[in-house]
Tab-separated table of C-alpha atoms and ligand atoms in Angstrom:
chain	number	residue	atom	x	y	z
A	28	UNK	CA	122.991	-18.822	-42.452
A	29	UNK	CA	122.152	-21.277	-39.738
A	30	UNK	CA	119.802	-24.224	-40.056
A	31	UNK	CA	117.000	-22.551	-39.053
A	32	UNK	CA	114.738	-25.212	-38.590
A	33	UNK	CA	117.149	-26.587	-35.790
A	34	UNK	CA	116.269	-23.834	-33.376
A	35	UNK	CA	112.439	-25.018	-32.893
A	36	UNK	CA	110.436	-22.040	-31.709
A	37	UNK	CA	111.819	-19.089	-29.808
A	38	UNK	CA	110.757	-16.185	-27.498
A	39	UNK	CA	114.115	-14.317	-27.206
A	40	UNK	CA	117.550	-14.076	-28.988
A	41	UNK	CA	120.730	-13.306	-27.508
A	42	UNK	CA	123.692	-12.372	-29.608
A	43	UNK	CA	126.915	-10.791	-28.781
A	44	UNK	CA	127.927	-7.433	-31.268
A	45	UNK	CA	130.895	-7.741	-33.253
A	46	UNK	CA	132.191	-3.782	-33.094
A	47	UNK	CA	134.444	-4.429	-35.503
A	48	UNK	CA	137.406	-3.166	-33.728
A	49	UNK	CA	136.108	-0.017	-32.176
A	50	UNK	CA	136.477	3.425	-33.211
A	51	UNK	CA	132.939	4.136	-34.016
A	52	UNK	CA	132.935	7.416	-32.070
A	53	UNK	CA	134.581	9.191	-35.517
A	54	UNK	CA	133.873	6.755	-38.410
A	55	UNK	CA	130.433	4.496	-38.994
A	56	UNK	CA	131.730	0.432	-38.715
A	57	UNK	CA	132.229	-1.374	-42.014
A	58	UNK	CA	132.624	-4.894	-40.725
A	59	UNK	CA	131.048	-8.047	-42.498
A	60	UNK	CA	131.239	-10.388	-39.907
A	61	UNK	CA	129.171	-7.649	-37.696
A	62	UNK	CA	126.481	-7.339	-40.437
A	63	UNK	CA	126.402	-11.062	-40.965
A	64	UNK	CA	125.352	-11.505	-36.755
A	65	UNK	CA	122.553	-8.921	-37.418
A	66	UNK	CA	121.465	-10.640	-40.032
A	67	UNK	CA	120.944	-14.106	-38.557
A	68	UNK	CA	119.191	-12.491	-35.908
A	69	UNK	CA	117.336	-11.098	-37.950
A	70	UNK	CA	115.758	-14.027	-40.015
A	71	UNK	CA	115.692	-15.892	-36.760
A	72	UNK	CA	113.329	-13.193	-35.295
A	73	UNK	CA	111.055	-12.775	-38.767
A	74	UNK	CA	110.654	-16.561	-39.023
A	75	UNK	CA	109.482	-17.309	-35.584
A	76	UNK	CA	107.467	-13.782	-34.662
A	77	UNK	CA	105.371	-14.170	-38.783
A	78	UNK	CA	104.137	-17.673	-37.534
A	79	UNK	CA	101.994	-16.888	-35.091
A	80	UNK	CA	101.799	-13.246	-34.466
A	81	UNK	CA	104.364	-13.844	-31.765
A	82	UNK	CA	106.538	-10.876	-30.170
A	83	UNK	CA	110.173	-12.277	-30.174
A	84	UNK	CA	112.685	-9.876	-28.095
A	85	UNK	CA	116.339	-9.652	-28.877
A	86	UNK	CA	118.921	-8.974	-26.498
A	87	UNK	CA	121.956	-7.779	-27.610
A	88	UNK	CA	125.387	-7.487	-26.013
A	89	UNK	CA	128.263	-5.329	-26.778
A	90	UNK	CA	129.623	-2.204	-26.028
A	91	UNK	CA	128.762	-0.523	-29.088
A	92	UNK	CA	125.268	-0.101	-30.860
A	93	UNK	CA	124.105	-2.695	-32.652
A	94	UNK	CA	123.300	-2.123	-36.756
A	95	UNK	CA	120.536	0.705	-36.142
A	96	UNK	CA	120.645	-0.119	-40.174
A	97	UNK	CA	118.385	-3.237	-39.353
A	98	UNK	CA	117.324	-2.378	-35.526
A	99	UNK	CA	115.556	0.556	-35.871
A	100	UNK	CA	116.132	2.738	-32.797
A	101	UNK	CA	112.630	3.061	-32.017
A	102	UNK	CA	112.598	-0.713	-31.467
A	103	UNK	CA	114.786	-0.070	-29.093
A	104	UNK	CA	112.984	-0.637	-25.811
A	105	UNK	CA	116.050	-0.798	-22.914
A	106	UNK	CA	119.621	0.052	-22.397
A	107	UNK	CA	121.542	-1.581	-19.713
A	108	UNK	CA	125.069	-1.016	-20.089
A	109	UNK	CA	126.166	-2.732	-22.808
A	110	UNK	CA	122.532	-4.471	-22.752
A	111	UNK	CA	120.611	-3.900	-25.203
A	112	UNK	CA	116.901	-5.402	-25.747
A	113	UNK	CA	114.537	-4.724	-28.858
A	114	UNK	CA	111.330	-5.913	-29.369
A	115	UNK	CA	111.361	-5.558	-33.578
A	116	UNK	CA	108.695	-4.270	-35.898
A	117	UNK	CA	108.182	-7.400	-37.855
A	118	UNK	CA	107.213	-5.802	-40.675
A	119	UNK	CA	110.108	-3.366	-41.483
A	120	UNK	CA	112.637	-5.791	-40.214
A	121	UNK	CA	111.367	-8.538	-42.955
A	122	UNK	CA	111.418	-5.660	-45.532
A	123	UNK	CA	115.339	-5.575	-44.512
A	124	UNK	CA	115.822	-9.414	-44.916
A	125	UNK	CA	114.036	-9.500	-48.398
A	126	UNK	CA	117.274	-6.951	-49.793
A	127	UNK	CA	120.090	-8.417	-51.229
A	128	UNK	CA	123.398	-8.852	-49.708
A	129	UNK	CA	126.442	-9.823	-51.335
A	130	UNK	CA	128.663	-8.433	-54.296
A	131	UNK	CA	126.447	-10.935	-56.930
A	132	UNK	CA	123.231	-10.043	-56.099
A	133	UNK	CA	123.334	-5.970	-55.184
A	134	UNK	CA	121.641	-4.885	-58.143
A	135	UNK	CA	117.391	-4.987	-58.764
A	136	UNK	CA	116.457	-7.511	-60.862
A	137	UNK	CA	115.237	-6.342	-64.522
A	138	UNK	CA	112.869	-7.146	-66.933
A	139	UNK	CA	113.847	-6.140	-70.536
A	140	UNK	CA	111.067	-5.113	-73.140
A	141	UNK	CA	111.519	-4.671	-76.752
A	142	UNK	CA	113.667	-2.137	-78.131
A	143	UNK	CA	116.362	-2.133	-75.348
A	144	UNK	CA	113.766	-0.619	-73.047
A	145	UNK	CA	114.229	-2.437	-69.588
A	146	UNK	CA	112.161	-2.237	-66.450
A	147	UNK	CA	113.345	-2.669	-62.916
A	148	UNK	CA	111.522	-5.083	-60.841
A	149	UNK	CA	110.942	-4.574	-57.034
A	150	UNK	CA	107.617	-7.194	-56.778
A	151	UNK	CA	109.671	-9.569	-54.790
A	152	UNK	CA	110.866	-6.929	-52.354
A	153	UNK	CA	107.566	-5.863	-51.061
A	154	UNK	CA	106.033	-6.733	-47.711
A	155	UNK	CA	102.239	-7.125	-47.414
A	156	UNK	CA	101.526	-3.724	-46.065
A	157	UNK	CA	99.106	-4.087	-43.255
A	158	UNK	CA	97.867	-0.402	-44.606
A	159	UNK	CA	96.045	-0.075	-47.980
A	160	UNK	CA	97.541	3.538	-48.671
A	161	UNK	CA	100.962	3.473	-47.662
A	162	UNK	CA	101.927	6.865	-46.793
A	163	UNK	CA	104.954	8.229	-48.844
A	164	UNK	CA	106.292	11.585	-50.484
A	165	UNK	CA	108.635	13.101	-52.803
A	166	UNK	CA	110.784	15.450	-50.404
A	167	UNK	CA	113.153	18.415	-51.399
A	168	UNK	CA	114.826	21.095	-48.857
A	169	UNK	CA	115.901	24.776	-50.244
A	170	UNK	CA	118.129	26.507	-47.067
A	171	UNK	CA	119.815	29.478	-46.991
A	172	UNK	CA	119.760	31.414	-50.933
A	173	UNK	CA	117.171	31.111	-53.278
A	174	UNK	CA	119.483	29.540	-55.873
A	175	UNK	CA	117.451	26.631	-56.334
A	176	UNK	CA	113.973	27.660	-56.293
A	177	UNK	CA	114.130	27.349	-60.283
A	178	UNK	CA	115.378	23.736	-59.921
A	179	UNK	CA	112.618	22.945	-57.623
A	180	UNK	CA	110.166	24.082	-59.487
A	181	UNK	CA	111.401	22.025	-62.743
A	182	UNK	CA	111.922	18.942	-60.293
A	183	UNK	CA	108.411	19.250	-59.159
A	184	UNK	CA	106.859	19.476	-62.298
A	185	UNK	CA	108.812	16.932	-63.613
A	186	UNK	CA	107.826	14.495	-61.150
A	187	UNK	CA	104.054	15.330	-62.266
A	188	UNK	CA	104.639	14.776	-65.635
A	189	UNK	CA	105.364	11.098	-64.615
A	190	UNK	CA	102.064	10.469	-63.419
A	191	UNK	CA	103.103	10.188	-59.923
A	192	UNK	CA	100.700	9.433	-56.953
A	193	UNK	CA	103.145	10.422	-54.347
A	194	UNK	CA	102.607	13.217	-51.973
A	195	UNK	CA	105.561	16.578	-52.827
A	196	UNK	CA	106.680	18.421	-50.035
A	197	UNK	CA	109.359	21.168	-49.817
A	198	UNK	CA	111.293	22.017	-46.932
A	199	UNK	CA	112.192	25.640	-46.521
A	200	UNK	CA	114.031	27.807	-44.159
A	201	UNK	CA	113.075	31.548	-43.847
A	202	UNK	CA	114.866	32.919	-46.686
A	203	UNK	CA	112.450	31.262	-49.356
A	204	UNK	CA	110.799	34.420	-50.191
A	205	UNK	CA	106.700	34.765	-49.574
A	206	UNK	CA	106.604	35.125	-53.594
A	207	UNK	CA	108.990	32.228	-54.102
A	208	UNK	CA	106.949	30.008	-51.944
A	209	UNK	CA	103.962	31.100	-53.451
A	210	UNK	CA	105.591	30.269	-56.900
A	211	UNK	CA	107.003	26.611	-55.874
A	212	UNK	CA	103.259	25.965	-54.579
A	213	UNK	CA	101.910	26.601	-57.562
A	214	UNK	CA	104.347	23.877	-59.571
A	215	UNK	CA	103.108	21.646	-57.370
A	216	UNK	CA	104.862	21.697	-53.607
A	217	UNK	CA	103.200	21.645	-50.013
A	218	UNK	CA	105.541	23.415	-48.048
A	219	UNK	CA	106.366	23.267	-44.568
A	220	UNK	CA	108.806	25.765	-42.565
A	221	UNK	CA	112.265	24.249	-40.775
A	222	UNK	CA	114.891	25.493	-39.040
A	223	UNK	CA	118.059	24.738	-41.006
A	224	UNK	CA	120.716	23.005	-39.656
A	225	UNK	CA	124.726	24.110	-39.353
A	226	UNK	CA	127.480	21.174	-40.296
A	227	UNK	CA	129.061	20.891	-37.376
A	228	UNK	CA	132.820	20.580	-39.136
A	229	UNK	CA	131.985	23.681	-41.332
A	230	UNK	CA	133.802	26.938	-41.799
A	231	UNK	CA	131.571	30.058	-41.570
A	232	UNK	CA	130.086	30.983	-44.675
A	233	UNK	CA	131.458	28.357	-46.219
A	234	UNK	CA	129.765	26.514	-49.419
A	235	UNK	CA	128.660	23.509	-46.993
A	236	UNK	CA	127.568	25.171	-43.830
A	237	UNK	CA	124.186	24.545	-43.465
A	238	UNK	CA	123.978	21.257	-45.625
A	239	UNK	CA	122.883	19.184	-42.469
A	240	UNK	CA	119.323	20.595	-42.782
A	241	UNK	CA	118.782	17.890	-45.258
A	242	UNK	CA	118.617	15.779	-41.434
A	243	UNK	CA	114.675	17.086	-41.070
A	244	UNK	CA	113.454	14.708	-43.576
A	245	UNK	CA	113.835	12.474	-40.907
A	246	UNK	CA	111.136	14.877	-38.416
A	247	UNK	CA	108.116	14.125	-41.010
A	248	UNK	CA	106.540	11.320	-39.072
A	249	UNK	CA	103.412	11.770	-41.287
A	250	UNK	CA	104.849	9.407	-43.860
A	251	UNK	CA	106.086	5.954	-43.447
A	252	UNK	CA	108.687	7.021	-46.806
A	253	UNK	CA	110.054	9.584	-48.212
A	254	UNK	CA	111.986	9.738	-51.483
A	255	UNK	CA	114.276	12.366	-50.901
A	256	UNK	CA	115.211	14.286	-54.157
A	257	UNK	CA	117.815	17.306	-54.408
A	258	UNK	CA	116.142	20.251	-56.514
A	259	UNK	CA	119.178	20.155	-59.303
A	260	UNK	CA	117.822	16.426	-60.224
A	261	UNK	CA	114.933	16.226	-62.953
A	262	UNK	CA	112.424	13.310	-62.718
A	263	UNK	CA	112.050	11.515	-66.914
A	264	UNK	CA	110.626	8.493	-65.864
A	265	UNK	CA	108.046	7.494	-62.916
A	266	UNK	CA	110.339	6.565	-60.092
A	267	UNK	CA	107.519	5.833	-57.599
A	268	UNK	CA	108.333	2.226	-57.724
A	269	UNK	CA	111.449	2.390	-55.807
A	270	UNK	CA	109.620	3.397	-52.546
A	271	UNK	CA	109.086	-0.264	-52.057
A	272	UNK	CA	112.886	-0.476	-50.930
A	273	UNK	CA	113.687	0.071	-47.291
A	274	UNK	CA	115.722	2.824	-45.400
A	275	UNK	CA	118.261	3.286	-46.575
A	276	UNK	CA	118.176	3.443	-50.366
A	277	UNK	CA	120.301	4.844	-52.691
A	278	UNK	CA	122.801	5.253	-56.021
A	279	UNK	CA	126.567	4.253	-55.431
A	280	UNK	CA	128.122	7.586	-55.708
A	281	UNK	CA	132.173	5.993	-55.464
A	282	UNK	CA	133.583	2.645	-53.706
A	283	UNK	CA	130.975	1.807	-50.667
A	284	UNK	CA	129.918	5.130	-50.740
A	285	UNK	CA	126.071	6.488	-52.075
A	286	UNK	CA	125.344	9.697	-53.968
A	287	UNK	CA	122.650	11.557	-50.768
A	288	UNK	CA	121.218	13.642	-54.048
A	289	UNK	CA	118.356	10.594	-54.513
A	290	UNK	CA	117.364	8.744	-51.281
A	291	UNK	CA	114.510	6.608	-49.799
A	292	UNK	CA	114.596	7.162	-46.447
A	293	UNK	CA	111.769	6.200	-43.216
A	294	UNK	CA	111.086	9.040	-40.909
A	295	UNK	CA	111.591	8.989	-37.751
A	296	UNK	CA	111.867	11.189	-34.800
A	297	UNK	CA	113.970	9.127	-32.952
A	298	UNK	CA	116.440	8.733	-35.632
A	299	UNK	CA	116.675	12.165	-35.942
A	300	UNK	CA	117.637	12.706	-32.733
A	301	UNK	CA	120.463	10.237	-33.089
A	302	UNK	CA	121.312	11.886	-36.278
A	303	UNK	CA	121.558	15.235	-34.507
A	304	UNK	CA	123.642	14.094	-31.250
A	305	UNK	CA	126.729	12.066	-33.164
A	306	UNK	CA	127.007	14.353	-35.608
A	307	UNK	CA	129.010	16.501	-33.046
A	308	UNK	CA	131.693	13.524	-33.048
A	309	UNK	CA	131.713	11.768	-36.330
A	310	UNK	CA	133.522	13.034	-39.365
A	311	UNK	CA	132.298	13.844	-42.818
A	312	UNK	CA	134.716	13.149	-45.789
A	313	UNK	CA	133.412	16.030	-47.954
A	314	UNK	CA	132.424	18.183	-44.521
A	315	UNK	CA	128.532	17.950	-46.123
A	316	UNK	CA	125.586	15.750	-45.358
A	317	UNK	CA	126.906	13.113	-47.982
A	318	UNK	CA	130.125	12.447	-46.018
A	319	UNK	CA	128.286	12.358	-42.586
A	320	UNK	CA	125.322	9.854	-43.660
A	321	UNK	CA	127.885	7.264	-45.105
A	322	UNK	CA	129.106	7.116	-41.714
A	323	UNK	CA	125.870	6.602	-40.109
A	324	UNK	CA	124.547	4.544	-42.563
A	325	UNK	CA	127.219	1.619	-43.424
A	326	UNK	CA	124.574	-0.519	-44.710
A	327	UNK	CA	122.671	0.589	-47.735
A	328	UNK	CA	120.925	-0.584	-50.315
A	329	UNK	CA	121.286	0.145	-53.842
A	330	UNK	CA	118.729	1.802	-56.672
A	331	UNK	CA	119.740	1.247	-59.793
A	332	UNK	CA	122.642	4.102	-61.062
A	333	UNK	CA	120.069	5.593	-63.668
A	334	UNK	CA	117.643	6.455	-60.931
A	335	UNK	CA	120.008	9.416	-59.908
A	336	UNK	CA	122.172	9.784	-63.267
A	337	UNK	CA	125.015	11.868	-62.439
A	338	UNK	CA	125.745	13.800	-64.908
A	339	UNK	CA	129.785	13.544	-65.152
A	340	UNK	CA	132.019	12.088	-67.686
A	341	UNK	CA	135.242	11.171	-66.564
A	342	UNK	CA	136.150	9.870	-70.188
A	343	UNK	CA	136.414	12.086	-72.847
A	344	UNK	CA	134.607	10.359	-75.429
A	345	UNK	CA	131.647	9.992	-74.172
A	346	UNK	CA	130.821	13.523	-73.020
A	347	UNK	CA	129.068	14.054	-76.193
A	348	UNK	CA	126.632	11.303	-75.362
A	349	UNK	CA	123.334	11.826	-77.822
A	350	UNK	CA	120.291	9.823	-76.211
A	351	UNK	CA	119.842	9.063	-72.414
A	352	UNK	CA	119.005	5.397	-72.238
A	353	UNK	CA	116.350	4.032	-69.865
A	354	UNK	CA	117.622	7.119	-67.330
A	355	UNK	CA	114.548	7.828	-64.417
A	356	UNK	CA	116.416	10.712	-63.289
A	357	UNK	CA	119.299	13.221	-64.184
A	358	UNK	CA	121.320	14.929	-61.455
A	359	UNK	CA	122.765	17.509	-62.903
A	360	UNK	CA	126.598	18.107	-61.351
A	361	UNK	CA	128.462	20.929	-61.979
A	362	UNK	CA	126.679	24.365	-62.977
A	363	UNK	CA	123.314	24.013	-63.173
A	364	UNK	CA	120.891	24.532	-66.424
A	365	UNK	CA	119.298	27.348	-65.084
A	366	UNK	CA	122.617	29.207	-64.513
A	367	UNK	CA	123.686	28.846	-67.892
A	368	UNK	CA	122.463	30.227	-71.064
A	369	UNK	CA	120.015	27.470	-72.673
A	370	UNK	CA	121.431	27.658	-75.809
A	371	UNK	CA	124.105	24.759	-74.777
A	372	UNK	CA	125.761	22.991	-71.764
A	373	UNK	CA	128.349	26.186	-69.998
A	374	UNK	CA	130.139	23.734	-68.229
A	375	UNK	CA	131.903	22.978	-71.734
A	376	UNK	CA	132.978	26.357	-71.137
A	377	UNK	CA	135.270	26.028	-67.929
A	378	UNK	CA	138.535	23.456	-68.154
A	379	UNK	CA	137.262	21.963	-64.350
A	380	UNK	CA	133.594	22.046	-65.428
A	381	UNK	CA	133.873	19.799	-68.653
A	382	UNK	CA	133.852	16.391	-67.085
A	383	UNK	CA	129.825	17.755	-66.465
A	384	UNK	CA	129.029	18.856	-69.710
A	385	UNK	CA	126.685	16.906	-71.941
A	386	UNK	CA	124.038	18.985	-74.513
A	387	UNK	CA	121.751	16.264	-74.419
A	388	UNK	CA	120.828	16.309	-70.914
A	389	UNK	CA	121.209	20.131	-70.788
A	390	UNK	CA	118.235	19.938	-73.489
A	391	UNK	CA	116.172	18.130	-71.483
A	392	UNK	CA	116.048	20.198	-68.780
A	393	UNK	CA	114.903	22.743	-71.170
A	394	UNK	CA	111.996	21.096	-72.727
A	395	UNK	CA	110.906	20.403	-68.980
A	396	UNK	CA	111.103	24.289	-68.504
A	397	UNK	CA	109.255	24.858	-71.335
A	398	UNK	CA	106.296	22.730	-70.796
A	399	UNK	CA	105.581	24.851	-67.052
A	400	UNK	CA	103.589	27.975	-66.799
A	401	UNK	CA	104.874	31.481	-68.358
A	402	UNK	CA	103.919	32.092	-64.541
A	403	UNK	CA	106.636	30.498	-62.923
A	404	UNK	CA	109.476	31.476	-66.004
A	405	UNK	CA	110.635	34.349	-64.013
A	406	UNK	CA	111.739	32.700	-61.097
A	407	UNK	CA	114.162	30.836	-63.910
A	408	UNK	CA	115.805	34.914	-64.930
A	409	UNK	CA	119.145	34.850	-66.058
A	410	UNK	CA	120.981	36.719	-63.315
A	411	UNK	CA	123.412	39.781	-63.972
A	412	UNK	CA	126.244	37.577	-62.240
A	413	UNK	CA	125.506	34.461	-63.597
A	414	UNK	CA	125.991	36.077	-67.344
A	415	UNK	CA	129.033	37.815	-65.927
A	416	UNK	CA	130.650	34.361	-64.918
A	417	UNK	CA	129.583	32.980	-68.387
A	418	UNK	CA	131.071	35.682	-70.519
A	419	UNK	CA	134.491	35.485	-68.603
A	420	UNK	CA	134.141	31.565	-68.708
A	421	UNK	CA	133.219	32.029	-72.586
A	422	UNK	CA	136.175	34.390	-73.073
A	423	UNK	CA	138.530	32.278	-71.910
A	424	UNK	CA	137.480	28.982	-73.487
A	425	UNK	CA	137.444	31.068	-76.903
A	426	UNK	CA	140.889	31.940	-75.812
A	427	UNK	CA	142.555	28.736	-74.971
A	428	UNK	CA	140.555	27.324	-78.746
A	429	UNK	CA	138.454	24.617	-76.613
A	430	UNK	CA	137.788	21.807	-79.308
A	431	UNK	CA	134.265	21.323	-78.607
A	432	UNK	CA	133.540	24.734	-80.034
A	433	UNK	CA	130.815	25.738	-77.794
A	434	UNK	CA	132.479	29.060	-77.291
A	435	UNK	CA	131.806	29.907	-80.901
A	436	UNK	CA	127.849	29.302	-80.781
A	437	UNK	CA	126.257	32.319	-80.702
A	438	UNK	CA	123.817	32.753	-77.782
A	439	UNK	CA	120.032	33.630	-78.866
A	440	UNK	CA	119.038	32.856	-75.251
A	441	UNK	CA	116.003	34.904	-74.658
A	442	UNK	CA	116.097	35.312	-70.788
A	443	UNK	CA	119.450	37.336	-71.276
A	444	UNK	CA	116.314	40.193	-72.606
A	445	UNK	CA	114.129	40.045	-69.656
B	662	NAG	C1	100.190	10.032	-67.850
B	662	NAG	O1	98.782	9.848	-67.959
B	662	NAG	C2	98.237	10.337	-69.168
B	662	NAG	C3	96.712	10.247	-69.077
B	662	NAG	O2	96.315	8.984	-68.649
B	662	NAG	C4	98.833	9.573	-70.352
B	662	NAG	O3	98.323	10.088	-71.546
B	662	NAG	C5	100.357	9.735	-70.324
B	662	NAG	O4	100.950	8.968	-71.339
B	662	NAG	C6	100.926	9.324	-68.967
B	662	NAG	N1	102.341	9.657	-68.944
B	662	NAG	C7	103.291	8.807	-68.556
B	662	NAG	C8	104.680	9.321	-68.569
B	662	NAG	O5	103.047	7.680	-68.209
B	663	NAG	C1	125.747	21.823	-49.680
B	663	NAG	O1	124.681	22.670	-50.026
B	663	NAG	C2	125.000	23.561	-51.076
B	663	NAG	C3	123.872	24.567	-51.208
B	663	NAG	O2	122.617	24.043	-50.936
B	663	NAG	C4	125.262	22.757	-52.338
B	663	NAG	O3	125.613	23.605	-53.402
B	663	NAG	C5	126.403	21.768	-52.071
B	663	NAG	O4	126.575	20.922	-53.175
B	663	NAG	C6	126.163	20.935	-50.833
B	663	NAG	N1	127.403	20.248	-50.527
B	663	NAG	C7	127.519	19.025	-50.020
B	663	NAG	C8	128.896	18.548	-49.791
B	663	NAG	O5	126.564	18.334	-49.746
C-alpha cells in the first residue's frame, strides 16, 4: 500500500484497470496485480470519505469492468466507454477492506476454549451498522423434484435448534407441492414462489439443468444478507455469526475455487441482472451454478472449512471418523441420509460412493430427524426406488466382500414399513 497520508485530502480517484490480459468474456480474471489497484483505491476512498462524511467519486479506466467484487454495481453511477465513475457506499466498501488478503492471513482468527473447543472470531470484521437490526436470512431454493423437501425440512429445523435469530426463507418453483409447502412451513420456512432458472450450457433433462435458479437469492432486496444454505447441509452449531463477512463468503471447495453449498451473499437486483446477462457467455467448469459463480466471483472470502463440512474422504483411513470436531455444519455429498436406510451410511455400499461414507455424520442427521414432529416424518418415506437402488447397491457390495461390512448389517429401518 501507498503512504496514505501523502495524498492529503481527496474528492476523486482515477485509476487505470489492469484486465489482466483479456479474455474475460468466457472466464472471470484472476490477476493480483488487478486486485491489488482495487484495493488501493479502495482504502484511499474509505479513509478520506469516513472523515468527514465526504462523497469521494472514483473514476475508473479500462476496457473491462472493474472488480464488481469490491465496486458494487449499484455504485456504479456512469459508463462512458471505457469510463467508468462510482460514487461508493462507504459502508460496504470498508466492510471489504477490513477482510484479509494474502495466503498468511485468509483464515478467521480463533479463540480456543478448554477442551479443544475453539471459537471463530469475526469482532474485528464488523462495520458499525448505521441500522440497529440488520436485516439478514437463512435462504434455501428446492426447483424442479421434490427430492429435497425432506432435507429442507431437517436443515430448517436444525438451524432452530441453534437458537438462531435469523429470518428462513425457501425458494420454490411450482412443483413444490401445496402439501409439501404446507409441510416445510410448518418446520419453520417462509416461502416465496420463483421462476427457476435453465443453465445456459446444460443438456435437456440433464442432472444440472435448472441449477442457475440458485441466481434469485440475489432478487430478495428485503435483506441486506443472506446466508445461502443448500437443503442436503444440516446446521450443529449457531452459524449466525458469519453474516458479519461481506459478499462473497464462502468454504474453499478445491484450489481457488469455493464450495456454492454454504454462501453469504448481499442481494441485489442489479447484480442479478448482471448475473443473468453473462451467464449466456461465460463458462461453468462443472456446467452448474458452482462452476459459473467462481467465474463471476474471483475474489472471495473464506469461512472457515467446518462451516460447510463436506462430507468426503479421499483417504481411506479416516472414513471411519467417530466424533465431528468443532463442525457448524455438515454437507452431506454423495447420497443423501434420507435416501438411504438409517440404519448406516449406503454410500459404503457403492465402490464410487465410499469416499462419502462416514456413520457418524449419517447418525447425526438422524437424531436431527428424530427430534421434528411425527407430522412432518412422512415427507422423509423411504421411496420404492430408492430401496430398489439400495438392495442392488447392497447386493453387489455383499458380492464383491466390501471390508467395511456394512452389507452384512441387517436393516431394522422402520420407514421401509410405512
Ligand atoms: C438455546 O436456548 C435454550 C433456552 O435458552 C438453551 O437451553 C439451549 O442450550 C440453547 N441451545 C444452544 C445450542 O445454544
Ligand atoms: C444441480 O442441482 C441438482 C438438483 O437440485 C443437484 O443434485 C446437483 O448437485 C446440482 N449440481 C451442480 C453442479 O450444482
Amino acid at each position: 500500500m501507498p503512504g496514505f497520508d501523502d495524498y492529503g485530502e481527496v474528492d476523486a480517484v482515477v485509476a487505470r484497470v489492469p484486465c489482466g490480459g483479456g479474455g474475460e468474456e468466457k472466464r472471470g480474471i484472476r490477476d493480483v496485480f488487478r486486485l491489488q489497484v482495487h484495493l488501493v483505491v479502495a482504502n484511499l476512498v474509505v479513509r478520506n470519505g469516513w472523515r468527514d462524511d465526504r462523497t469521494v467519486v472514483v473514476v475508473f479506466v479500462g476496457s473491462c469492468r472493474p472488480m464488481w467484487e469490491i465496486f458494487r454495481c449499484e455504485d456504479l453511477v456512469e459508463r462512458l466507454g471505457d469510463v467508468w465513475i462510482y460514487k461508493p457506499d462507504l459502508r460496504r466498501l470498508k466492510q471489504k477492506l477490513l477482510m484479509p488478503v494474502g495466503s498468511c492471513q485468509l483464515a478467521l482468527p480463533i479463540i480456543k476454549h478448554g477442551q479443544g473447543k475453539i471459537e471463530h472470531d469475526v469482532s474485528k470484521l464488523q462495520v458499525q451498522n448505521p441500522w440497529n437490526h440488520p436485516r439478514e436470512a437463512y435462504v434455501t431454493v428446492l426447483h424442479s423434484s421434490e427430492a429435497y423437501v425432506c432435507g429442507a425440512i431437517a436443515l430448517a429445523q436444525s438451524i432452530i435448534r441453534t437458537n438462531s435469530t435469523k429470518d428462513r426463507v425457501l425458494l420454490a418453483d411450482k412443483s413444490i407441492s401445496k402439501r409439501s409447502l404446507e409441510a416445510l412451513k410448518m418446520a419453520g420456512w417462509k416461502i416465496k414462489f420463483i421462476e427457476r432458472i435453465r443453465s445456459p450450457n446444460a443438456e435437456r433433462h440433464a442432472y444440472n439443468e435448472w441449477n442457475y435458479s440458485k441466481l434469485r437469492i440475489w432478487q430478495l432486496k428485503e435483506y441486506d444478507k443472506v446466508m445461502f444454505i443448500d437443503s442436503d447441509l444440516l446446521v450443529l452449531q449457531n452459524l449466525d455469526r458469519f453474516f458479519a463477512l461481506p459478499q462473497l463468503s464462502a468454504v474453499g471447495n478445491d484450489g481457488v475455487l469455493f464450495n456454492s453449498g454454504l454462501m453469504v451473499i448481499e442481494p441485489s437486483e442489479c447484480t442479478f441482472k448482471m448475473l443473468m446477462e453473462k451467464s449466456k457467455h461465460m463458462v461453468s467448469y462443472n456446467g452448474g451454478d458452482q462452476g459459473y459463480l467462481n467465474e463471476m466471483f474471483t475474489w472471495w472470502h473464506r469461512l472457515p472449512a467446518t462451516s460447510n463440512w463436506l462430507k468426503v474422504f479421499p483417504q481411506a483411513n479416516i472414513r471411519e471418523l467417530h466424533e465431528l470436531p468443532n463442525v457448524y455444519a455438515i454437507h452431506y455429498l454423495g447420497y443423501k441420509p434420507w435416501m438411504c436406510y438409517r440404519d448406516y451410511d449406503c454410500n459404503w455400499d457403492a465402490m464410487d460412493h465410499q469416499i462419502f461414507a462416514n456413520d457418524v455424520a449419517h447418525w447425526r442427521w438422524w437424531a436431527v430427524y428424530d427430534s421434528i414432529s411425527n407430522r412432518l416424518h412422512p415427507f422423509c418415506t423411504l421411496s420404492t426406488r430408492m430401496e430398489l437402488r439400495m438392495k442392488k447397491a447392497r447386493a453387489r457390495a455383499g458380492n464383491a466382500r466390501f471390508s467395511d461390512g456394512h452389507w452384512r448389517i441387517k436393516v431394522k429401518d422402520p420407514r421401509k414399513r410405512q
